[in-house]
Structures are given as C-alpha cells and as structure tokens.
C-alpha cells in the first residue's frame, strides 16, 4: 500500500492517530520537501517521533517519475508525507494517478491545510474564490496570469487566497549551466515582497483588479506557536515585516460581511482608516443598480 499522509501545519503531533499508525507500520517513509515546511519540527525530531528513518523527497524525485517512491509498494507498505493536507498542493494527484496505472493500492489520510486553516483570520471560507500562487519575479520572468483570477474573484465579491513561493534546492543559473549540483539556500517569499509584486503588476496593467488601497490580511506561521495576523492595505503591507516563514495573503472581496470585518479589525493598526478603505474598495466593483425596463414601468 502507498499511504499518502497529511501532517498538518506545524507540530510533529499534528499528524492524526490513523496517520501515525500507518507511518509506524511502513517499510519506507518519504517526506515531501518542496511545497511546504513543518514549522515547529526538524526532520530529526520527526524521525524520533515516528521511530522511523525518513527520506526527503524533492521536486525532482516526485515529479520526474516517482519510481523510487512507488517501488514494490504493491507488496510492502510505503508512505509519502505531505505538510498540510495531501491535496493542498496541486502536484500530488499525479502520484495517485501513477499508482492507479500500476495497480498500486493507495490510501489517503487527510489533515488540516493552509487552505482551510486560513479561516482563522476571520474571513469565511465560503466567501473565497480561486486561490492563486505568487512566484518570485526574476529580471526576465515576471508572470502575471494570476491577475485575471483576482479580477474574476473580485468582480463576484470573493476573497482571494494568495499562496507565496518557496524555493528549496534551487540551483543558480550559473551552477545549472556548469552542471554543478550546488544548491542555493532555501527562500520563502515575505508578505512585503508579495505586495510589492502585486503593486507592480497593477501599475503595469492598470485594469484595477485592485488598488494600492485594497484591504488584505497577512497570515503568518499559521497553526504554530508564532502564528500572526496583520490587516492593512496592499500599500501598507508592502512595508510590513512579516518575520519568519511561512506566509499567506488574503485579498478581501467586495462583499466582506460585517462579522468578518469585526474579526479582522483586531489585526489592524488604524481601525477607522481601515474601515474607510474597506468601504471605498467595496464601492469599486458594485454592480450598477438594477433599473426596470421601460415597458414594465408603464404597465
Ligand atoms: C503549496 S501550498 C500548501 C501546502 C500544504 N500541502 C497545505 O495543504 O497546507 C504552500 C504555501 O502555502 C502557504 N502556507 C502553507 N502553510 C502555511 C502556514 N502554516 N502559514 C502560512 N502560510 C502557509 C505558504 O504560502 C506556502 O508557500
């Protein structure tokens, strides 16, 4: 059996009881190591907690075949651990498909994901639209396809969850060109950098999917003992020091409910100004009021 097991957000003990029992009976244990990190635990602590040796599975191992992970998983128990939930990242459905093609039985054991725990900031999960990923811009690559998704979400009033880029085990262009297996230190995007990139693309496209005054909530280290929330405009958060990773941003939709607003005001420096920004921002996408057709008016 190949077990795909969600680890939850921060602590070794966040694994479920069923997940832990499965890990303990597995012959090989892989930890997916490129879409998220378990903030309150090192790999050694995890190994001690499980009583098992762990192999780190980087992007290359998972996305170019997964052969090693699936090897004889039809005969022995193997597990693949994912921080958060197994399906909280887009890449792991592929592993399940490959197992199905090779008749390897799969069991998924779920856990909390940033995609549902983000509700801790007070915004209702029911009011979220499409999630987007913000990647690190480079001198020659500044992708902005996410902009259209924010526009779509905002037109129908929904909040946008923005997941921020993580770069683990990346090679510099020079080392790649020379075939040197030297890796850069891991990088995690901050809230300020994400907001700067948002501002840059709005400046270029000027379609007003949002403005520098659009209200947002910054969520940092969710589920850990250093969890923090900060609400402010994109402009304000472009100067916010969000501290250690991991971080996620939520761009408010235009139908923010009163109760949602009450909750996020706890995370604001200047409450009066923030309320004003929310009201102004909500006016922007308000549909034109409905006007009855003329013949109906004369009936
Ligand atoms: C691919 S996603 C989701 C990964 C994970 N499988 C899950 O279900 O939560 C990874 C991104 O989510 C965000 N993220 C994940 N865990 C987080 C946390 N505890 N606090 C804040 N942001 C988090 C970060 O932006 C991170 O780069």
PDB file of N, CA and C in Angstrom, residues 201-284:
ATOM      1  N   UNK A 201       2.389  44.880 -10.785  1.00  0.00           N
ATOM      2  CA  UNK A 201       1.567  44.403 -11.908  1.00  0.00           C
ATOM      3  C   UNK A 201       0.343  45.305 -12.100  1.00  0.00           C
ATOM      4  N   UNK A 202      -0.233  45.812 -11.007  1.00  0.00           N
ATOM      5  CA  UNK A 202      -1.366  46.741 -11.167  1.00  0.00           C
ATOM      6  C   UNK A 202      -0.904  48.010 -11.882  1.00  0.00           C
ATOM      7  N   UNK A 203       0.277  48.456 -11.525  1.00  0.00           N
ATOM      8  CA  UNK A 203       0.864  49.647 -12.148  1.00  0.00           C
ATOM      9  C   UNK A 203       1.028  49.436 -13.668  1.00  0.00           C
ATOM     10  N   UNK A 204       1.440  48.216 -14.045  1.00  0.00           N
ATOM     11  CA  UNK A 204       1.643  47.916 -15.463  1.00  0.00           C
ATOM     12  C   UNK A 204       0.309  47.760 -16.178  1.00  0.00           C
ATOM     13  N   UNK A 205      -0.615  46.980 -15.580  1.00  0.00           N
ATOM     14  CA  UNK A 205      -1.847  46.636 -16.305  1.00  0.00           C
ATOM     15  C   UNK A 205      -2.939  47.685 -16.156  1.00  0.00           C
ATOM     16  N   UNK A 206      -2.966  48.359 -15.018  1.00  0.00           N
ATOM     17  CA  UNK A 206      -3.936  49.439 -14.772  1.00  0.00           C
ATOM     18  C   UNK A 206      -5.384  49.065 -15.071  1.00  0.00           C
ATOM     19  N   UNK A 207      -5.750  47.792 -14.785  1.00  0.00           N
ATOM     20  CA  UNK A 207      -7.142  47.386 -15.040  1.00  0.00           C
ATOM     21  C   UNK A 207      -7.965  47.436 -13.762  1.00  0.00           C
ATOM     22  N   UNK A 208      -7.330  47.807 -12.685  1.00  0.00           N
ATOM     23  CA  UNK A 208      -7.974  47.963 -11.381  1.00  0.00           C
ATOM     24  C   UNK A 208      -8.644  46.693 -10.842  1.00  0.00           C
ATOM     25  N   UNK A 209      -7.943  45.562 -10.988  1.00  0.00           N
ATOM     26  CA  UNK A 209      -8.411  44.352 -10.290  1.00  0.00           C
ATOM     27  C   UNK A 209      -8.375  44.643  -8.787  1.00  0.00           C
ATOM     28  N   UNK A 210      -7.452  45.529  -8.406  1.00  0.00           N
ATOM     29  CA  UNK A 210      -7.318  46.004  -7.024  1.00  0.00           C
ATOM     30  C   UNK A 210      -6.538  47.308  -7.113  1.00  0.00           C
ATOM     31  N   UNK A 211      -6.424  48.007  -5.994  1.00  0.00           N
ATOM     32  CA  UNK A 211      -5.653  49.260  -5.982  1.00  0.00           C
ATOM     33  C   UNK A 211      -4.660  49.180  -4.814  1.00  0.00           C
ATOM     34  N   UNK A 212      -3.749  50.146  -4.684  1.00  0.00           N
ATOM     35  CA  UNK A 212      -2.851  50.122  -3.515  1.00  0.00           C
ATOM     36  C   UNK A 212      -3.639  50.178  -2.204  1.00  0.00           C
ATOM     37  N   UNK A 213      -4.881  50.694  -2.257  1.00  0.00           N
ATOM     38  CA  UNK A 213      -5.689  50.811  -1.032  1.00  0.00           C
ATOM     39  C   UNK A 213      -6.581  49.611  -0.750  1.00  0.00           C
ATOM     40  N   UNK A 214      -6.494  48.594  -1.576  1.00  0.00           N
ATOM     41  CA  UNK A 214      -7.331  47.410  -1.338  1.00  0.00           C
ATOM     42  C   UNK A 214      -6.913  46.711  -0.043  1.00  0.00           C
ATOM     43  N   UNK A 215      -7.901  46.413   0.821  1.00  0.00           N
ATOM     44  CA  UNK A 215      -7.579  45.794   2.119  1.00  0.00           C
ATOM     45  C   UNK A 215      -7.231  44.306   1.986  1.00  0.00           C
ATOM     46  N   UNK A 216      -6.298  43.880   2.802  1.00  0.00           N
ATOM     47  CA  UNK A 216      -5.816  42.486   2.801  1.00  0.00           C
ATOM     48  C   UNK A 216      -5.579  42.019   4.228  1.00  0.00           C
ATOM     49  N   UNK A 217      -5.443  40.713   4.391  1.00  0.00           N
ATOM     50  CA  UNK A 217      -4.996  40.169   5.674  1.00  0.00           C
ATOM     51  C   UNK A 217      -3.754  39.317   5.424  1.00  0.00           C
ATOM     52  N   UNK A 218      -2.705  39.576   6.191  1.00  0.00           N
ATOM     53  CA  UNK A 218      -1.481  38.770   6.113  1.00  0.00           C
ATOM     54  C   UNK A 218      -1.559  37.705   7.196  1.00  0.00           C
ATOM     55  N   UNK A 219      -1.317  36.457   6.798  1.00  0.00           N
ATOM     56  CA  UNK A 219      -1.375  35.338   7.755  1.00  0.00           C
ATOM     57  C   UNK A 219       0.022  34.727   7.808  1.00  0.00           C
ATOM     58  N   UNK A 220       0.615  34.699   8.987  1.00  0.00           N
ATOM     59  CA  UNK A 220       1.977  34.165   9.097  1.00  0.00           C
ATOM     60  C   UNK A 220       2.036  33.012  10.090  1.00  0.00           C
ATOM     61  N   UNK A 221       2.781  31.988   9.722  1.00  0.00           N
ATOM     62  CA  UNK A 221       3.088  30.844  10.587  1.00  0.00           C
ATOM     63  C   UNK A 221       1.819  30.228  11.204  1.00  0.00           C
ATOM     64  N   UNK A 222       0.815  30.098  10.388  1.00  0.00           N
ATOM     65  CA  UNK A 222      -0.487  29.601  10.828  1.00  0.00           C
ATOM     66  C   UNK A 222      -0.373  28.231  11.503  1.00  0.00           C
ATOM     67  N   UNK A 223      -1.001  28.114  12.657  1.00  0.00           N
ATOM     68  CA  UNK A 223      -1.019  26.820  13.349  1.00  0.00           C
ATOM     69  C   UNK A 223       0.197  26.584  14.225  1.00  0.00           C
ATOM     70  N   UNK A 224       1.180  27.519  14.191  1.00  0.00           N
ATOM     71  CA  UNK A 224       2.375  27.329  15.019  1.00  0.00           C
ATOM     72  C   UNK A 224       2.262  28.195  16.272  1.00  0.00           C
ATOM     73  N   UNK A 225       3.260  28.103  17.154  1.00  0.00           N
ATOM     74  CA  UNK A 225       3.214  28.936  18.371  1.00  0.00           C
ATOM     75  C   UNK A 225       3.582  30.387  18.068  1.00  0.00           C
ATOM     76  N   UNK A 226       3.959  30.689  16.784  1.00  0.00           N
ATOM     77  CA  UNK A 226       4.275  32.074  16.431  1.00  0.00           C
ATOM     78  C   UNK A 226       3.299  32.601  15.386  1.00  0.00           C
ATOM     79  N   UNK A 227       2.100  32.052  15.382  1.00  0.00           N
ATOM     80  CA  UNK A 227       1.080  32.478  14.421  1.00  0.00           C
ATOM     81  C   UNK A 227       0.810  33.973  14.547  1.00  0.00           C
ATOM     82  N   UNK A 228       0.662  34.677  13.425  1.00  0.00           N
ATOM     83  CA  UNK A 228       0.373  36.120  13.486  1.00  0.00           C
ATOM     84  C   UNK A 228      -0.510  36.553  12.322  1.00  0.00           C
ATOM     85  N   UNK A 229      -1.363  37.559  12.583  1.00  0.00           N
ATOM     86  CA  UNK A 229      -2.216  38.129  11.549  1.00  0.00           C
ATOM     87  C   UNK A 229      -1.994  39.624  11.516  1.00  0.00           C
ATOM     88  N   UNK A 230      -2.043  40.210  10.329  1.00  0.00           N
ATOM     89  CA  UNK A 230      -1.958  41.664  10.220  1.00  0.00           C
ATOM     90  C   UNK A 230      -2.871  42.086   9.072  1.00  0.00           C
ATOM     91  N   UNK A 231      -3.751  43.062   9.340  1.00  0.00           N
ATOM     92  CA  UNK A 231      -4.610  43.542   8.246  1.00  0.00           C
ATOM     93  C   UNK A 231      -4.193  44.961   7.886  1.00  0.00           C
ATOM     94  N   UNK A 232      -4.236  45.260   6.610  1.00  0.00           N
ATOM     95  CA  UNK A 232      -3.867  46.593   6.129  1.00  0.00           C
ATOM     96  C   UNK A 232      -4.086  46.647   4.629  1.00  0.00           C
ATOM     97  N   UNK A 233      -3.821  47.787   4.028  1.00  0.00           N
ATOM     98  CA  UNK A 233      -3.951  47.869   2.574  1.00  0.00           C
ATOM     99  C   UNK A 233      -2.720  47.224   1.928  1.00  0.00           C
ATOM    100  N   UNK A 234      -2.813  46.982   0.622  1.00  0.00           N
ATOM    101  CA  UNK A 234      -1.661  46.367  -0.071  1.00  0.00           C
ATOM    102  C   UNK A 234      -0.439  47.267   0.106  1.00  0.00           C
ATOM    103  N   UNK A 235      -0.657  48.566  -0.025  1.00  0.00           N
ATOM    104  CA  UNK A 235       0.435  49.536   0.140  1.00  0.00           C
ATOM    105  C   UNK A 235       1.066  49.416   1.535  1.00  0.00           C
ATOM    106  N   UNK A 236       0.203  49.400   2.559  1.00  0.00           N
ATOM    107  CA  UNK A 236       0.727  49.301   3.938  1.00  0.00           C
ATOM    108  C   UNK A 236       1.486  47.990   4.143  1.00  0.00           C
ATOM    109  N   UNK A 237       0.921  46.889   3.621  1.00  0.00           N
ATOM    110  CA  UNK A 237       1.557  45.591   3.851  1.00  0.00           C
ATOM    111  C   UNK A 237       2.826  45.417   3.019  1.00  0.00           C
ATOM    112  N   UNK A 238       3.019  46.293   2.011  1.00  0.00           N
ATOM    113  CA  UNK A 238       4.272  46.209   1.241  1.00  0.00           C
ATOM    114  C   UNK A 238       5.452  46.705   2.089  1.00  0.00           C
ATOM    115  N   UNK A 239       5.123  47.275   3.282  1.00  0.00           N
ATOM    116  CA  UNK A 239       6.206  47.720   4.183  1.00  0.00           C
ATOM    117  C   UNK A 239       6.192  46.925   5.489  1.00  0.00           C
ATOM    118  N   UNK A 240       5.392  45.881   5.538  1.00  0.00           N
ATOM    119  CA  UNK A 240       5.221  45.110   6.778  1.00  0.00           C
ATOM    120  C   UNK A 240       6.328  44.055   6.914  1.00  0.00           C
ATOM    121  N   UNK A 241       6.929  43.976   8.097  1.00  0.00           N
ATOM    122  CA  UNK A 241       7.939  42.952   8.338  1.00  0.00           C
ATOM    123  C   UNK A 241       7.225  41.715   8.891  1.00  0.00           C
ATOM    124  N   UNK A 242       7.027  40.723   8.036  1.00  0.00           N
ATOM    125  CA  UNK A 242       6.204  39.576   8.443  1.00  0.00           C
ATOM    126  C   UNK A 242       6.999  38.511   9.197  1.00  0.00           C
ATOM    127  N   UNK A 243       8.313  38.678   9.309  1.00  0.00           N
ATOM    128  CA  UNK A 243       9.116  37.739  10.112  1.00  0.00           C
ATOM    129  C   UNK A 243       9.357  36.412   9.411  1.00  0.00           C
ATOM    130  N   UNK A 244       9.547  35.383  10.265  1.00  0.00           N
ATOM    131  CA  UNK A 244       9.910  34.060   9.711  1.00  0.00           C
ATOM    132  C   UNK A 244       8.788  33.485   8.857  1.00  0.00           C
ATOM    133  N   UNK A 245       9.125  32.608   7.876  1.00  0.00           N
ATOM    134  CA  UNK A 245       8.080  31.963   7.082  1.00  0.00           C
ATOM    135  C   UNK A 245       7.301  30.955   7.941  1.00  0.00           C
ATOM    136  N   UNK A 246       6.121  30.512   7.475  1.00  0.00           N
ATOM    137  CA  UNK A 246       5.503  30.677   6.158  1.00  0.00           C
ATOM    138  C   UNK A 246       4.463  31.789   6.176  1.00  0.00           C
ATOM    139  N   UNK A 247       4.131  32.326   5.017  1.00  0.00           N
ATOM    140  CA  UNK A 247       3.149  33.406   4.944  1.00  0.00           C
ATOM    141  C   UNK A 247       2.136  33.169   3.832  1.00  0.00           C
ATOM    142  N   UNK A 248       0.944  33.731   4.058  1.00  0.00           N
ATOM    143  CA  UNK A 248      -0.131  33.690   3.070  1.00  0.00           C
ATOM    144  C   UNK A 248      -0.841  35.036   3.148  1.00  0.00           C
ATOM    145  N   UNK A 249      -1.345  35.495   2.001  1.00  0.00           N
ATOM    146  CA  UNK A 249      -2.062  36.775   1.995  1.00  0.00           C
ATOM    147  C   UNK A 249      -3.499  36.526   1.532  1.00  0.00           C
ATOM    148  N   UNK A 250      -4.444  37.260   2.113  1.00  0.00           N
ATOM    149  CA  UNK A 250      -5.803  37.213   1.580  1.00  0.00           C
ATOM    150  C   UNK A 250      -6.191  38.609   1.112  1.00  0.00           C
ATOM    151  N   UNK A 251      -6.609  38.713  -0.157  1.00  0.00           N
ATOM    152  CA  UNK A 251      -7.093  39.991  -0.686  1.00  0.00           C
ATOM    153  C   UNK A 251      -8.607  39.981  -0.500  1.00  0.00           C
ATOM    154  N   UNK A 252      -9.132  40.986   0.197  1.00  0.00           N
ATOM    155  CA  UNK A 252     -10.554  40.979   0.508  1.00  0.00           C
ATOM    156  C   UNK A 252     -11.419  41.121  -0.742  1.00  0.00           C
ATOM    157  N   UNK A 253     -12.559  40.446  -0.729  1.00  0.00           N
ATOM    158  CA  UNK A 253     -13.557  40.613  -1.784  1.00  0.00           C
ATOM    159  C   UNK A 253     -14.422  41.815  -1.448  1.00  0.00           C
ATOM    160  N   UNK A 254     -15.315  42.161  -2.390  1.00  0.00           N
ATOM    161  CA  UNK A 254     -16.087  43.379  -2.144  1.00  0.00           C
ATOM    162  C   UNK A 254     -17.352  43.135  -1.318  1.00  0.00           C
ATOM    163  N   UNK A 255     -17.589  41.863  -0.930  1.00  0.00           N
ATOM    164  CA  UNK A 255     -18.795  41.628  -0.126  1.00  0.00           C
ATOM    165  C   UNK A 255     -18.429  41.213   1.288  1.00  0.00           C
ATOM    166  N   UNK A 256     -17.380  41.834   1.814  1.00  0.00           N
ATOM    167  CA  UNK A 256     -16.948  41.474   3.167  1.00  0.00           C
ATOM    168  C   UNK A 256     -18.090  41.693   4.158  1.00  0.00           C
ATOM    169  N   UNK A 257     -18.415  40.643   4.883  1.00  0.00           N
ATOM    170  CA  UNK A 257     -19.543  40.697   5.812  1.00  0.00           C
ATOM    171  C   UNK A 257     -19.130  41.456   7.068  1.00  0.00           C
ATOM    172  N   UNK A 258     -20.134  42.070   7.699  1.00  0.00           N
ATOM    173  CA  UNK A 258     -19.876  42.844   8.927  1.00  0.00           C
ATOM    174  C   UNK A 258     -19.112  42.051   9.990  1.00  0.00           C
ATOM    175  N   UNK A 259     -19.509  40.767  10.145  1.00  0.00           N
ATOM    176  CA  UNK A 259     -18.844  39.935  11.166  1.00  0.00           C
ATOM    177  C   UNK A 259     -17.401  39.654  10.791  1.00  0.00           C
ATOM    178  N   UNK A 260     -17.162  39.483   9.492  1.00  0.00           N
ATOM    179  CA  UNK A 260     -15.788  39.264   9.025  1.00  0.00           C
ATOM    180  C   UNK A 260     -14.953  40.502   9.353  1.00  0.00           C
ATOM    181  N   UNK A 261     -15.548  41.668   9.072  1.00  0.00           N
ATOM    182  CA  UNK A 261     -14.829  42.923   9.306  1.00  0.00           C
ATOM    183  C   UNK A 261     -14.528  43.098  10.800  1.00  0.00           C
ATOM    184  N   UNK A 262     -15.543  42.825  11.647  1.00  0.00           N
ATOM    185  CA  UNK A 262     -15.324  42.943  13.099  1.00  0.00           C
ATOM    186  C   UNK A 262     -14.122  42.118  13.523  1.00  0.00           C
ATOM    187  N   UNK A 263     -14.024  40.897  12.976  1.00  0.00           N
ATOM    188  CA  UNK A 263     -12.954  39.980  13.363  1.00  0.00           C
ATOM    189  C   UNK A 263     -11.591  40.502  12.913  1.00  0.00           C
ATOM    190  N   UNK A 264     -11.510  40.943  11.641  1.00  0.00           N
ATOM    191  CA  UNK A 264     -10.172  41.335  11.153  1.00  0.00           C
ATOM    192  C   UNK A 264      -9.735  42.699  11.695  1.00  0.00           C
ATOM    193  N   UNK A 265     -10.691  43.484  12.216  1.00  0.00           N
ATOM    194  CA  UNK A 265     -10.288  44.778  12.801  1.00  0.00           C
ATOM    195  C   UNK A 265      -9.330  44.585  13.986  1.00  0.00           C
ATOM    196  N   UNK A 266      -9.404  43.392  14.598  1.00  0.00           N
ATOM    197  CA  UNK A 266      -8.471  43.066  15.692  1.00  0.00           C
ATOM    198  C   UNK A 266      -7.011  43.127  15.232  1.00  0.00           C
ATOM    199  N   UNK A 267      -6.805  42.965  13.917  1.00  0.00           N
ATOM    200  CA  UNK A 267      -5.430  42.865  13.405  1.00  0.00           C
ATOM    201  C   UNK A 267      -4.979  44.142  12.690  1.00  0.00           C
ATOM    202  N   UNK A 268      -5.688  45.255  12.985  1.00  0.00           N
ATOM    203  CA  UNK A 268      -5.420  46.498  12.256  1.00  0.00           C
ATOM    204  C   UNK A 268      -4.821  47.534  13.191  1.00  0.00           C
ATOM    205  N   UNK A 269      -3.886  48.365  12.672  1.00  0.00           N
ATOM    206  CA  UNK A 269      -3.324  49.445  13.496  1.00  0.00           C
ATOM    207  C   UNK A 269      -4.312  50.599  13.610  1.00  0.00           C
ATOM    208  N   UNK A 270      -4.755  51.127  12.450  1.00  0.00           N
ATOM    209  CA  UNK A 270      -5.655  52.282  12.447  1.00  0.00           C
ATOM    210  C   UNK A 270      -7.044  51.827  11.974  1.00  0.00           C
ATOM    211  N   UNK A 271      -7.916  51.502  12.965  1.00  0.00           N
ATOM    212  CA  UNK A 271      -9.190  50.857  12.648  1.00  0.00           C
ATOM    213  C   UNK A 271     -10.092  51.744  11.788  1.00  0.00           C
ATOM    214  N   UNK A 272     -10.178  53.052  12.144  1.00  0.00           N
ATOM    215  CA  UNK A 272     -11.072  53.958  11.408  1.00  0.00           C
ATOM    216  C   UNK A 272     -10.675  54.046   9.941  1.00  0.00           C
ATOM    217  N   UNK A 273      -9.373  54.209   9.712  1.00  0.00           N
ATOM    218  CA  UNK A 273      -8.873  54.319   8.348  1.00  0.00           C
ATOM    219  C   UNK A 273      -9.121  53.015   7.576  1.00  0.00           C
ATOM    220  N   UNK A 274      -8.919  51.883   8.245  1.00  0.00           N
ATOM    221  CA  UNK A 274      -9.101  50.591   7.567  1.00  0.00           C
ATOM    222  C   UNK A 274     -10.569  50.429   7.146  1.00  0.00           C
ATOM    223  N   UNK A 275     -11.498  50.790   8.072  1.00  0.00           N
ATOM    224  CA  UNK A 275     -12.933  50.685   7.736  1.00  0.00           C
ATOM    225  C   UNK A 275     -13.240  51.511   6.507  1.00  0.00           C
ATOM    226  N   UNK A 276     -12.659  52.735   6.473  1.00  0.00           N
ATOM    227  CA  UNK A 276     -12.874  53.636   5.333  1.00  0.00           C
ATOM    228  C   UNK A 276     -12.373  52.987   4.033  1.00  0.00           C
ATOM    229  N   UNK A 277     -11.209  52.360   4.113  1.00  0.00           N
ATOM    230  CA  UNK A 277     -10.629  51.708   2.929  1.00  0.00           C
ATOM    231  C   UNK A 277     -11.517  50.562   2.464  1.00  0.00           C
ATOM    232  N   UNK A 278     -12.079  49.808   3.421  1.00  0.00           N
ATOM    233  CA  UNK A 278     -12.962  48.687   3.053  1.00  0.00           C
ATOM    234  C   UNK A 278     -14.186  49.232   2.333  1.00  0.00           C
ATOM    235  N   UNK A 279     -14.784  50.289   2.863  1.00  0.00           N
ATOM    236  CA  UNK A 279     -15.991  50.844   2.238  1.00  0.00           C
ATOM    237  C   UNK A 279     -15.685  51.349   0.830  1.00  0.00           C
ATOM    238  N   UNK A 280     -14.598  52.102   0.702  1.00  0.00           N
ATOM    239  CA  UNK A 280     -14.227  52.634  -0.633  1.00  0.00           C
ATOM    240  C   UNK A 280     -13.964  51.502  -1.613  1.00  0.00           C
ATOM    241  N   UNK A 281     -13.239  50.489  -1.139  1.00  0.00           N
ATOM    242  CA  UNK A 281     -12.865  49.376  -2.011  1.00  0.00           C
ATOM    243  C   UNK A 281     -14.106  48.612  -2.469  1.00  0.00           C
ATOM    244  N   UNK A 282     -15.094  48.511  -1.552  1.00  0.00           N
ATOM    245  CA  UNK A 282     -16.282  47.742  -1.898  1.00  0.00           C
ATOM    246  C   UNK A 282     -17.137  48.461  -2.929  1.00  0.00           C
ATOM    247  N   UNK A 283     -17.078  49.783  -2.945  1.00  0.00           N
ATOM    248  CA  UNK A 283     -17.853  50.559  -3.919  1.00  0.00           C
ATOM    249  C   UNK A 283     -17.389  50.239  -5.339  1.00  0.00           C
ATOM    250  N   UNK A 284     -16.075  49.938  -5.468  1.00  0.00           N
ATOM    251  CA  UNK A 284     -15.472  49.901  -6.791  1.00  0.00           C
ATOM    252  C   UNK A 284     -16.122  48.906  -7.738  1.00  0.00           C
TER     253      UNK A 284
END
